[in-house]
C-alpha positions as a printed NumPy array, in Angstrom:
array([[110.485,  43.008, -29.315],
       [109.301,  44.345, -25.903],
       [107.983,  41.983, -23.189],
       [104.457,  43.113, -23.545],
       [104.462,  42.452, -27.178],
       [106.043,  39.149, -26.749],
       [103.3  ,  38.09 , -24.21 ],
       [100.653,  39.269, -26.664],
       [102.216,  37.279, -29.455],
       [102.225,  34.143, -27.307],
       [ 98.692,  34.588, -26.239],
       [ 97.608,  35.155, -29.743],
       [ 99.384,  32.136, -30.932],
       [ 97.75 ,  29.886, -28.185],
       [ 94.275,  31.311, -29.134],
       [ 94.877,  30.494, -32.777],
       [ 95.919,  26.982, -32.09 ],
       [ 92.81 ,  26.374, -29.965],
       [ 90.534,  28.091, -32.494],
       [ 91.927,  26.03 , -35.274],
       [ 91.474,  22.809, -33.33 ],
       [ 87.747,  23.685, -32.816],
       [ 87.543,  24.397, -36.512],
       [ 89.269,  21.087, -37.44 ],
       [ 86.656,  19.247, -35.287],
       [ 83.765,  20.957, -37.067],
       [ 84.911,  20.873, -40.573],
       [ 86.96 ,  17.67 , -40.616],
       [ 90.012,  19.311, -42.085],
       [ 93.158,  18.353, -40.207],
       [ 94.32 ,  21.048, -37.626],
       [ 97.825,  21.265, -38.924],
       [ 96.525,  22.189, -42.263],
       [ 94.376,  24.88 , -41.016],
       [ 97.329,  26.425, -38.922],
       [ 99.574,  26.438, -41.989],
       [ 96.825,  28.32 , -43.988],
       [ 96.245,  30.779, -41.131],
       [100.003,  31.47 , -40.839],
       [100.24 ,  31.98 , -44.651],
       [ 97.385,  34.517, -44.548],
       [ 98.876,  36.412, -41.521],
       [102.153,  36.463, -43.276],
       [100.759,  38.442, -46.212],
       [ 99.276,  41.122, -43.998],
       [101.448,  44.315, -44.812],
       [101.498,  45.457, -41.099],
       [103.148,  42.088, -40.158],
       [106.849,  41.997, -40.529],
       [108.591,  39.036, -42.178],
       [109.047,  36.216, -39.668],
       [112.324,  34.206, -39.397],
       [112.495,  31.75 , -36.564],
       [116.121,  30.694, -35.497],
       [116.344,  27.069, -36.64 ],
       [117.587,  26.149, -32.991],
       [114.265,  27.02 , -31.681],
       [112.561,  24.257, -33.596],
       [115.477,  21.75 , -33.602],
       [116.444,  22.217, -29.791],
       [113.488,  23.775, -28.084],
       [110.394,  22.23 , -29.851],
       [111.383,  19.   , -31.287],
       [112.872,  17.074, -28.244],
       [109.837,  17.433, -26.088],
       [107.537,  16.679, -29.026],
       [109.462,  13.599, -30.155],
       [109.628,  12.377, -26.446],
       [106.018,  12.849, -25.948],
       [105.416,  10.802, -29.089],
       [107.891,   8.044, -27.876],
       [106.333,   7.757, -24.406],
       [103.194,   6.6  , -26.002],
       [104.661,   4.651, -28.757],
       [103.391,   1.087, -29.045],
       [106.606,  -0.76 , -28.059],
       [105.177,  -4.198, -28.667],
       [104.265,  -3.208, -32.297],
       [107.429,  -1.374, -32.839],
       [109.478,  -4.492, -31.931],
       [107.462,  -6.572, -34.409],
       [107.94 ,  -4.216, -37.291],
       [111.345,  -2.779, -36.387],
       [112.958,  -4.174, -39.502],
       [110.591,  -2.333, -41.757],
       [110.849,   0.781, -39.505],
       [114.608,   0.677, -39.607],
       [114.668,   0.339, -43.511],
       [112.396,   3.411, -43.827],
       [114.379,   5.38 , -41.32 ],
       [117.88 ,   4.75 , -42.666],
       [118.   ,   3.1  , -45.997],
       [115.059,   4.955, -47.676],
       [116.548,   8.362, -46.167],
       [119.982,   7.529, -47.79 ],
       [118.582,   6.481, -51.128],
       [116.188,   9.557, -51.358],
       [119.11 ,  11.929, -50.431],
       [121.372,  10.581, -53.069],
       [118.781,  10.594, -55.827],
       [117.628,  13.992, -54.888],
       [121.144,  15.082, -54.695],
       [121.776,  14.064, -58.352],
       [118.752,  15.785, -59.438],
       [119.569,  19.09 , -57.558],
       [123.176,  18.856, -58.918],
       [121.735,  18.878, -62.46 ],
       [118.882,  21.366, -61.86 ],
       [120.767,  24.083, -59.966],
       [123.961,  25.049, -61.734],
       [127.024,  25.732, -59.683],
       [125.42 ,  23.987, -56.508],
       [127.873,  21.283, -56.213],
       [127.256,  17.646, -55.374],
       [127.837,  17.794, -51.52 ],
       [125.45 ,  20.705, -51.139],
       [123.105,  19.086, -53.464],
       [123.016,  15.94 , -51.322],
       [122.682,  18.142, -48.272],
       [119.462,  19.527, -49.757],
       [118.293,  16.084, -50.59 ],
       [118.889,  14.985, -46.943],
       [116.755,  18.038, -45.748],
       [113.869,  16.881, -47.804],
       [114.089,  13.241, -47.01 ],
       [112.825,  12.689, -43.504],
       [109.058,  12.456, -42.791],
       [107.763,  14.441, -40.056],
       [106.643,  13.058, -36.681],
       [104.135,  15.853, -36.193],
       [102.523,  15.271, -39.629],
       [101.531,  11.726, -38.728],
       [ 98.88 ,  13.013, -36.259],
       [ 96.807,  13.543, -39.465],
       [ 97.115,   9.72 , -40.376],
       [ 96.074,   8.818, -36.869],
       [ 92.796,  10.637, -37.033],
       [ 91.793,   8.847, -40.325],
       [ 90.885,   5.537, -38.534],
       [ 93.227,   3.519, -40.796],
       [ 94.59 ,   0.249, -39.367],
       [ 96.833,   0.606, -36.526],
       [ 99.741,  -1.131, -38.014],
       [ 99.974,   1.443, -40.699],
       [100.203,   4.079, -38.135],
       [102.817,   2.172, -36.177],
       [105.055,   1.863, -39.136],
       [104.629,   5.659, -40.054],
       [105.105,   6.741, -36.51 ],
       [108.232,   4.58 , -36.015],
       [109.633,   5.979, -39.269],
       [108.995,   9.593, -38.526],
       [110.543,   9.084, -34.945],
       [113.848,   7.665, -36.195],
       [114.578,   9.051, -39.72 ],
       [115.55 ,  12.582, -38.367],
       [118.88 ,  11.071, -37.072],
       [119.864,   9.799, -40.555],
       [118.847,  13.046, -42.387],
       [120.578,  15.268, -39.892],
       [123.751,  13.244, -39.937],
       [123.844,  13.223, -43.727],
       [123.163,  17.046, -43.723],
       [126.094,  17.676, -41.381],
       [128.345,  15.344, -43.349],
       [127.531,  16.8  , -46.587],
       [128.13 ,  20.383, -45.378],
       [131.571,  19.344, -44.147],
       [132.327,  17.528, -47.23 ],
       [131.562,  20.623, -49.293],
       [134.132,  22.467, -47.457],
       [136.773,  19.799, -46.924],
       [135.975,  16.823, -49.18 ],
       [134.036,  13.598, -48.842],
       [135.162,  10.542, -46.976],
       [132.892,   7.386, -47.082],
       [134.527,   6.029, -43.66 ],
       [134.088,   9.449, -41.993],
       [130.414,   9.487, -43.15 ],
       [129.859,   6.043, -41.874],
       [131.739,   6.55 , -38.562],
       [129.792,   9.819, -37.993],
       [126.362,   8.044, -38.546],
       [127.261,   5.058, -36.309],
       [128.475,   7.425, -33.458],
       [125.434,   9.651, -33.805],
       [122.98 ,   6.61 , -33.332],
       [125.012,   4.533, -30.683],
       [125.739,   7.542, -28.576],
       [122.085,   8.753, -28.71 ],
       [120.873,   5.214, -27.629],
       [123.2  ,   4.992, -24.81 ],
       [122.742,   8.419, -23.388],
       [118.986,   8.383, -24.076],
       [118.496,   5.076, -22.345],
       [120.712,   6.244, -19.306],
       [118.83 ,   9.486, -19.073],
       [115.506,   7.715, -19.163],
       [116.546,   5.147, -16.543],
       [118.055,   7.766, -14.112],
       [115.008,  10.004, -14.441],
       [112.567,   7.231, -13.642],
       [114.572,   6.35 , -10.451],
       [114.763,  10.061,  -9.436],
       [111.144,  10.458, -10.031],
       [110.142,   7.533,  -7.873],
       [112.339,   8.877,  -4.965],
       [110.581,  12.345,  -5.354],
       [107.507,  12.436,  -3.183],
       [106.264,  15.929,  -4.088],
       [103.822,  15.79 ,  -7.046],
       [104.789,  19.306,  -8.169],
       [108.518,  18.614,  -7.955],
       [107.824,  15.344,  -9.794],
       [105.987,  16.881, -12.75 ],
       [108.778,  19.537, -13.097],
       [111.406,  16.798, -13.162],
       [109.398,  14.983, -15.765],
       [109.455,  18.085, -18.094],
       [113.472,  18.191, -18.16 ],
       [113.896,  14.636, -19.351],
       [113.874,  15.307, -23.141],
       [116.617,  18.122, -22.712],
       [118.669,  15.845, -20.328],
       [118.928,  13.439, -23.068],
       [119.232,  15.865, -26.039],
       [121.889,  18.297, -24.66 ],
       [124.645,  15.932, -23.656],
       [124.222,  13.791, -26.748],
       [124.289,  16.788, -29.083],
       [127.388,  18.003, -27.23 ],
       [129.173,  14.82 , -28.024],
       [128.416,  14.858, -31.62 ],
       [125.429,  12.409, -31.434],
       [121.863,  12.763, -32.658],
       [120.113,  14.513, -29.554],
       [116.632,  13.841, -31.377],
       [117.143,  10.055, -31.266],
       [118.27 ,  10.342, -27.575],
       [115.115,  12.169, -26.759],
       [113.094,   9.369, -28.565],
       [115.036,   6.667, -26.743],
       [114.432,   8.375, -23.323],
       [110.801,   8.554, -24.027],
       [110.608,   4.755, -24.795],
       [112.503,   3.898, -21.734],
       [110.309,   6.118, -19.601],
       [107.088,   4.908, -21.23 ],
       [108.035,   1.338, -20.668],
       [109.249,   1.833, -17.053],
       [106.393,   4.038, -15.83 ],
       [104.347,   0.94 , -14.689],
       [107.215,  -0.231, -12.393],
       [108.66 ,   3.058, -11.192],
       [105.749,   5.681, -11.2  ],
       [102.554,   5.758,  -9.09 ],
       [ 99.101,   6.06 , -10.879],
       [ 98.842,   9.817,  -9.795],
       [102.207,  10.391, -11.755],
       [101.076,   8.434, -14.86 ],
       [ 98.024,  10.144, -15.237],
       [ 99.568,  13.613, -14.695],
       [102.307,  12.792, -17.184],
       [ 99.565,  11.892, -19.678],
       [ 97.76 ,  15.002, -19.401],
       [100.734,  17.254, -19.215],
       [102.492,  15.839, -22.33 ],
       [ 99.214,  15.859, -24.202],
       [ 98.79 ,  19.568, -23.433],
       [102.562,  20.308, -24.398],
       [102.406,  18.361, -27.491],
       [ 99.004,  19.954, -28.459],
       [100.54 ,  23.43 , -28.072],
       [104.024,  22.639, -29.585],
       [102.501,  20.948, -32.618],
       [100.28 ,  23.917, -33.26 ],
       [102.971,  26.415, -32.944],
       [105.287,  24.447, -35.286],
       [102.72 ,  24.462, -38.095],
       [101.68 ,  28.115, -37.538],
       [105.374,  29.051, -37.8  ],
       [105.631,  27.254, -41.083],
       [102.83 ,  29.507, -42.506],
       [104.224,  32.63 , -40.999],
       [107.659,  32.386, -42.475],
       [106.282,  32.128, -46.012],
       [106.367,  35.837, -46.879],
       [109.988,  36.289, -45.552],
       [111.056,  33.432, -47.621],
       [109.271,  34.535, -50.825],
       [110.582,  38.147, -50.338],
       [114.161,  36.994, -50.338],
       [113.626,  34.967, -53.48 ],
       [111.676,  37.794, -55.368],
       [114.934,  39.777, -55.557],
       [116.97 ,  36.959, -57.122],
       [117.677,  36.707, -60.881],
       [115.608,  33.648, -61.369],
       [112.63 ,  34.906, -59.45 ],
       [110.075,  32.382, -57.875],
       [109.341,  30.211, -60.837],
       [112.898,  28.573, -60.596],
       [112.31 ,  27.503, -57.154],
       [108.702,  26.378, -57.761],
       [109.613,  24.181, -60.683],
       [112.578,  22.492, -58.918],
       [110.465,  21.985, -55.691],
       [107.553,  20.388, -57.859],
       [109.909,  18.083, -59.642],
       [111.719,  17.196, -56.269],
       [108.21 ,  16.313, -54.67 ],
       [107.432,  13.889, -57.612],
       [111.053,  12.314, -57.228],
       [110.48 ,  11.815, -53.532],
       [107.105,  10.077, -54.094],
       [108.501,   7.949, -56.906],
       [111.5  ,   6.827, -54.733],
       [109.323,   6.145, -51.748],
       [106.922,   3.936, -53.73 ],
       [109.619,   2.137, -55.448],
       [111.214,   1.289, -52.067],
       [108.085,   0.599, -49.829],
       [106.178,  -1.648, -51.881],
       [108.713,  -4.391, -52.416],
       [110.383,  -3.806, -49.   ],
       [107.153,  -4.256, -47.036],
       [106.159,  -7.309, -48.978],
       [109.524,  -8.972, -48.367],
       [109.44 ,  -7.925, -44.697],
       [106.101,  -9.589, -44.111],
       [107.158, -12.849, -45.698],
       [110.598, -12.853, -44.105],
       [109.443, -12.206, -40.392],
       [106.687, -14.793, -40.522],
       [109.176, -17.453, -41.823],
       [111.687, -16.529, -39.314],
       [109.184, -16.588, -36.337],
       [107.848, -19.963, -37.493],
       [111.297, -21.447, -37.736],
       [112.095, -20.215, -34.232],
       [108.868, -21.662, -32.816],
       [109.651, -25.034, -34.528],
       [113.101, -25.024, -32.699],
       [111.582, -24.285, -29.414],
       [108.395, -26.541, -29.574],
       [109.841, -28.862, -26.895],
       [109.136, -26.065, -24.396],
       [105.368, -25.84 , -24.346],
       [105.17 , -23.312, -21.4  ],
       [108.157, -21.442, -22.739],
       [107.061, -17.654, -22.659],
       [109.332, -16.932, -25.65 ],
       [107.368, -19.414, -27.753],
       [104.077, -17.706, -26.609],
       [105.331, -14.218, -27.719],
       [106.455, -15.911, -31.134],
       [103.031, -17.197, -31.723],
       [101.508, -13.965, -30.734],
       [103.705, -12.357, -33.334],
       [102.394, -14.798, -35.969],
       [ 98.81 , -13.92 , -34.926],
       [ 99.545, -10.326, -35.25 ],
       [101.016, -10.429, -38.768],
       [ 98.227, -12.69 , -39.959],
       [ 95.397, -10.663, -38.359],
       [ 96.779,  -7.364, -39.838],
       [ 98.706,  -8.008, -43.004],
       [100.116,  -5.158, -44.899],
       [ 98.402,  -5.296, -48.345],
       [ 99.033,  -3.063, -51.455],
       [ 96.195,  -0.944, -50.   ],
       [ 98.052,  -0.378, -46.681],
       [101.315,   0.276, -48.634],
       [ 99.633,   2.964, -50.74 ],
       [ 98.635,   4.771, -47.631],
       [102.215,   4.448, -46.154],
       [103.627,   5.898, -49.363],
       [101.478,   8.817, -49.676],
       [101.408,   9.535, -45.845],
       [105.073,  10.304, -45.898],
       [104.67 ,  13.984, -45.369],
       [107.418,  16.611, -44.89 ],
       [107.08 ,  19.17 , -42.179],
       [108.833,  21.491, -39.655],
       [111.874,  19.412, -39.481],
       [112.641,  19.96 , -43.208],
       [112.204,  23.763, -42.861],
       [114.246,  23.941, -39.71 ],
       [117.031,  21.841, -41.087],
       [117.214,  23.976, -44.247],
       [117.711,  27.179, -42.154],
       [120.675,  25.449, -40.599],
       [122.576,  25.878, -43.892],
       [125.655,  28.261, -43.528],
       [124.978,  31.843, -44.443],
       [127.544,  31.768, -47.194],
       [125.943,  28.75 , -48.854],
       [125.644,  29.445, -52.629],
       [121.983,  30.144, -53.47 ],
       [121.001,  29.652, -49.863],
       [117.594,  31.509, -50.101],
       [116.658,  29.417, -53.112],
       [117.478,  26.192, -51.103],
       [115.484,  27.258, -48.216],
       [112.578,  28.278, -50.534],
       [112.524,  24.863, -52.21 ],
       [112.533,  23.232, -48.593],
       [109.665,  25.272, -47.648],
       [107.575,  24.631, -50.753],
       [108.21 ,  20.853, -50.552],
       [107.322,  20.85 , -46.818],
       [104.317,  23.023, -46.98 ],
       [103.015,  21.669, -50.232],
       [103.503,  17.952, -48.995],
       [101.634,  18.754, -45.933],
       [ 98.682,  20.505, -47.848],
       [ 98.511,  18.146, -50.79 ],
       [ 98.911,  14.868, -49.134],
       [ 97.068,  16.028, -45.853],
       [ 93.999,  17.163, -47.732],
       [ 93.942,  14.108, -50.01 ],
       [ 94.807,  11.403, -47.632],
       [ 91.059,  11.036, -46.204],
       [ 89.811,  10.684, -49.904],
       [ 92.471,   8.067, -50.744],
       [ 91.765,   6.075, -47.394],
       [ 87.947,   6.237, -48.203],
       [ 88.627,   5.117, -51.785],
       [ 90.837,   2.261, -50.68 ],
       [ 88.11 ,   1.212, -48.177],
       [ 90.675,   1.457, -45.291],
       [ 88.867,   4.277, -43.402],
       [ 85.806,   2.157, -42.802],
       [ 87.921,  -0.899, -41.747],
       [ 90.19 ,   0.936, -39.469],
       [ 89.749,   1.143, -35.693],
       [ 89.324,   4.725, -34.626],
       [ 88.949,   3.828, -30.865],
       [ 90.411,   1.416, -28.523],
       [ 89.808,  -2.317, -29.247],
       [ 86.769,  -3.032, -26.97 ],
       [ 86.633,  -6.872, -27.443],
       [ 90.327,  -7.128, -26.496],
       [ 89.809,  -4.59 , -23.487],
       [ 86.847,  -6.88 , -22.235],
       [ 88.957,  -9.998, -22.497],
       [ 91.878,  -8.425, -20.485],
       [ 89.368,  -7.179, -17.917],
       [ 88.005, -10.717, -17.455],
       [ 91.631, -12.044, -16.942],
       [ 92.312,  -9.425, -14.456],
       [ 89.161, -10.214, -12.431],
       [ 89.943, -13.896, -12.631],
       [ 93.371, -13.317, -11.148],
       [ 91.68 , -11.371,  -8.322],
       [ 89.268, -14.011,  -7.526],
       [ 92.095, -16.577,  -7.406],
       [ 94.01 , -14.474,  -4.983],
       [ 90.867, -14.053,  -2.78 ],
       [ 90.154, -17.813,  -2.718],
       [ 93.695, -18.676,  -2.088],
       [ 94.071, -16.158,   0.784],
       [ 97.122, -14.519,  -1.107],
       [ 96.011, -10.868,  -0.603],
       [ 98.329,  -8.976,   1.6  ],
       [ 99.089,  -5.359,   2.633],
       [102.036,  -3.468,   1.113],
       [103.893,  -4.52 ,   4.47 ],
       [103.008,  -7.988,   3.995],
       [100.552,  -7.94 ,   7.004],
       [ 97.599, -10.258,   6.514],
       [ 93.923,  -8.92 ,   6.365],
       [ 91.283, -10.001,   8.954],
       [ 88.962, -12.884,   8.132],
       [ 86.03 , -10.539,   8.218],
       [ 87.365,  -8.736,   5.099],
       [ 87.842, -12.215,   3.156],
       [ 84.212, -13.045,   4.242],
       [ 82.746, -10.004,   2.317],
       [ 81.322, -10.828,  -1.31 ],
       [ 84.071, -11.007,  -3.753],
       [ 81.943,  -8.986,  -6.318],
       [ 82.354,  -6.075,  -3.989],
       [ 85.984,  -5.905,  -4.722],
       [ 86.205,  -6.728,  -8.575],
       [ 83.097,  -4.91 ,  -9.832],
       [ 84.239,  -1.471,  -8.823],
       [ 83.049,   1.178,  -6.488],
       [ 79.46 ,   1.141,  -7.824],
       [ 78.43 ,   1.664,  -4.393],
       [ 80.898,   4.287,  -3.452],
       [ 78.37 ,   5.942,  -0.917],
       [ 78.036,   2.838,   1.167],
       [ 79.781,   2.521,   4.414],
       [ 82.856,   0.587,   4.23 ],
       [ 85.799,   0.182,   6.534],
       [ 89.319,   1.376,   5.85 ],
       [ 90.514,  -2.245,   6.05 ],
       [ 88.124,  -3.199,   3.188],
       [ 89.356,  -0.142,   1.04 ],
       [ 93.042,  -1.317,   1.854],
       [ 92.004,  -4.748,   0.752],
       [ 90.621,  -3.291,  -2.444],
       [ 94.089,  -1.523,  -3.104],
       [ 95.928,  -4.737,  -2.643],
       [ 93.758,  -6.5  ,  -5.179],
       [ 94.547,  -3.751,  -7.525],
       [ 98.182,  -4.496,  -6.986],
       [ 97.359,  -8.193,  -7.877],
       [ 95.544,  -7.113, -11.069],
       [ 98.304,  -4.693, -12.148],
       [100.925,  -7.405, -11.857],
       [ 98.632,  -9.692, -13.943],
       [ 98.364,  -7.006, -16.318],
       [102.214,  -6.61 , -16.477],
       [102.399, -10.497, -17.276],
       [ 99.947, -10.161, -20.021],
       [102.023,  -7.361, -21.509],
       [105.184,  -9.498, -21.404],
       [103.223, -12.32 , -23.22 ],
       [102.696, -10.297, -26.331],
       [ 99.182, -11.586, -26.805],
       [ 97.547,  -8.176, -26.588],
       [ 98.108,  -4.778, -28.218],
       [ 99.679,  -1.826, -26.453],
       [ 96.743,   0.283, -26.975],
       [ 94.458,  -2.317, -25.033],
       [ 96.965,  -2.796, -22.242],
       [ 97.283,   0.949, -21.808],
       [ 93.727,   1.51 , -21.705],
       [ 93.16 ,  -1.018, -18.989],
       [ 96.136,   0.414, -17.058],
       [ 94.553,   3.976, -17.27 ],
       [ 91.311,   2.353, -15.764],
       [ 93.119,   0.735, -12.932],
       [ 95.114,   3.889, -12.192],
       [ 91.943,   5.991, -12.25 ],
       [ 90.142,   3.44 , -10.082],
       [ 92.941,   3.221,  -7.567],
       [ 93.043,   7.066,  -7.264],
       [ 89.267,   7.014,  -6.456],
       [ 89.896,   4.241,  -3.802],
       [ 92.564,   6.154,  -2.21 ],
       [ 90.485,   9.247,  -2.052],
       [ 87.7  ,   7.184,  -0.369],
       [ 90.145,   5.72 ,   2.029],
       [ 91.39 ,   9.314,   3.147],
       [ 87.763,  10.314,   3.642],
       [ 87.07 ,   7.246,   6.029],
       [ 90.062,   7.865,   8.167]])
């Protein structure tokens, strides 16, 4: 492909992604579903050659930044509370699904062999992080979205390690200890390297004064975590997720408001384009996959039948696991937290007790009923990870074209069937009306009131100082307090540079109070981040006003 043609293809892909997003907003159909359909239609145009994207393009070039972007904005407080459930879905469910599907494929595809059958089961088992964007737009309760997001961020490691181990076992024989050791190393190395990469990146970005250089450095973090982890035999995708969590949690301490707002816009744009391209590629690859199976002895019907049964098995296994597991998880966690509170009741002001009580309030205010569990079961869509993982099968794998075809049918069929019916299911269960599609306004107003109260206390106590600890003049303290805590409603009024510096110092007080509220566990991540965005935007406006006054 010439450079000119490559540029035209890239521009066309971006235009299709943007057009599909606009069409999604007007029709209510999820954008990823429209993109898959558009890709399928284009793939059947006779003048368009069969498309086969190297799997490394998805696994290495696309998924690390996508997962990093999702992890940066992940609700860390809620992840901690439901980590047991998320871990069970990410590890145990993937293992069980892979083994059950392996038994089915071993029976349904003669001559495949059990290790390769398990490998195909591992390919189909993980849910897709990109596909959960469909769920987020339904307005279902946030706890449901949190569980699904956490599962899809972490289950790729389990599936890819099982896939790698099964392929090796098919050639050299199976060893339980080797499999267990490979999985443990993949996860532990990813956690260590990802956390280290995220921590180093935060400090480097704090030392970098150039906004342009800082942005460029931020874009390298997913690969700084992925590449060394993958080279050492670990899960690079989990490393990218861990680095994203570290950077997301550390941004308040290490980054400036300008850097945080820039990061948010940049990663939203990158995620928007990459998500769209991933689903478009899924559709474009259809004809090449179909064509390779048309020439086989069994034709297409063999693959269609096996894929349909595999999808049914996946849903049955998921339902049989999710319903009892989440019920037990809710009861067990509440009992454990209450017992820990009883053991620490002697410390009335112990912050750990406050966090535990906040956890209890969280579980009681947003319980996972059978309706929520139904959404969690049906929202477990497969996507681009499944297709990319299938294409990593060795070229000499028996019936490789058939296996890739089955993976594509399950991924695309799951995405289309579940994605199109999820809004209907949520409406029938009454969850779409009950869900919160926007930020929690009442909680945001409560946090705002606490921050303004802390600012007033700092003013009354004379505890407002410049960054170099120099005190402000009595004239600034004599100004009406409402001038500093109500916002720049009168930004056109004449103000002194010292008054604006005083306002910046108050913003630092309010941000510190916001950090304390975050550690208390009493407020949701979405509300805390919304207020942080408000503070950041306001601080930038004050700084611009200060520059114009000097």
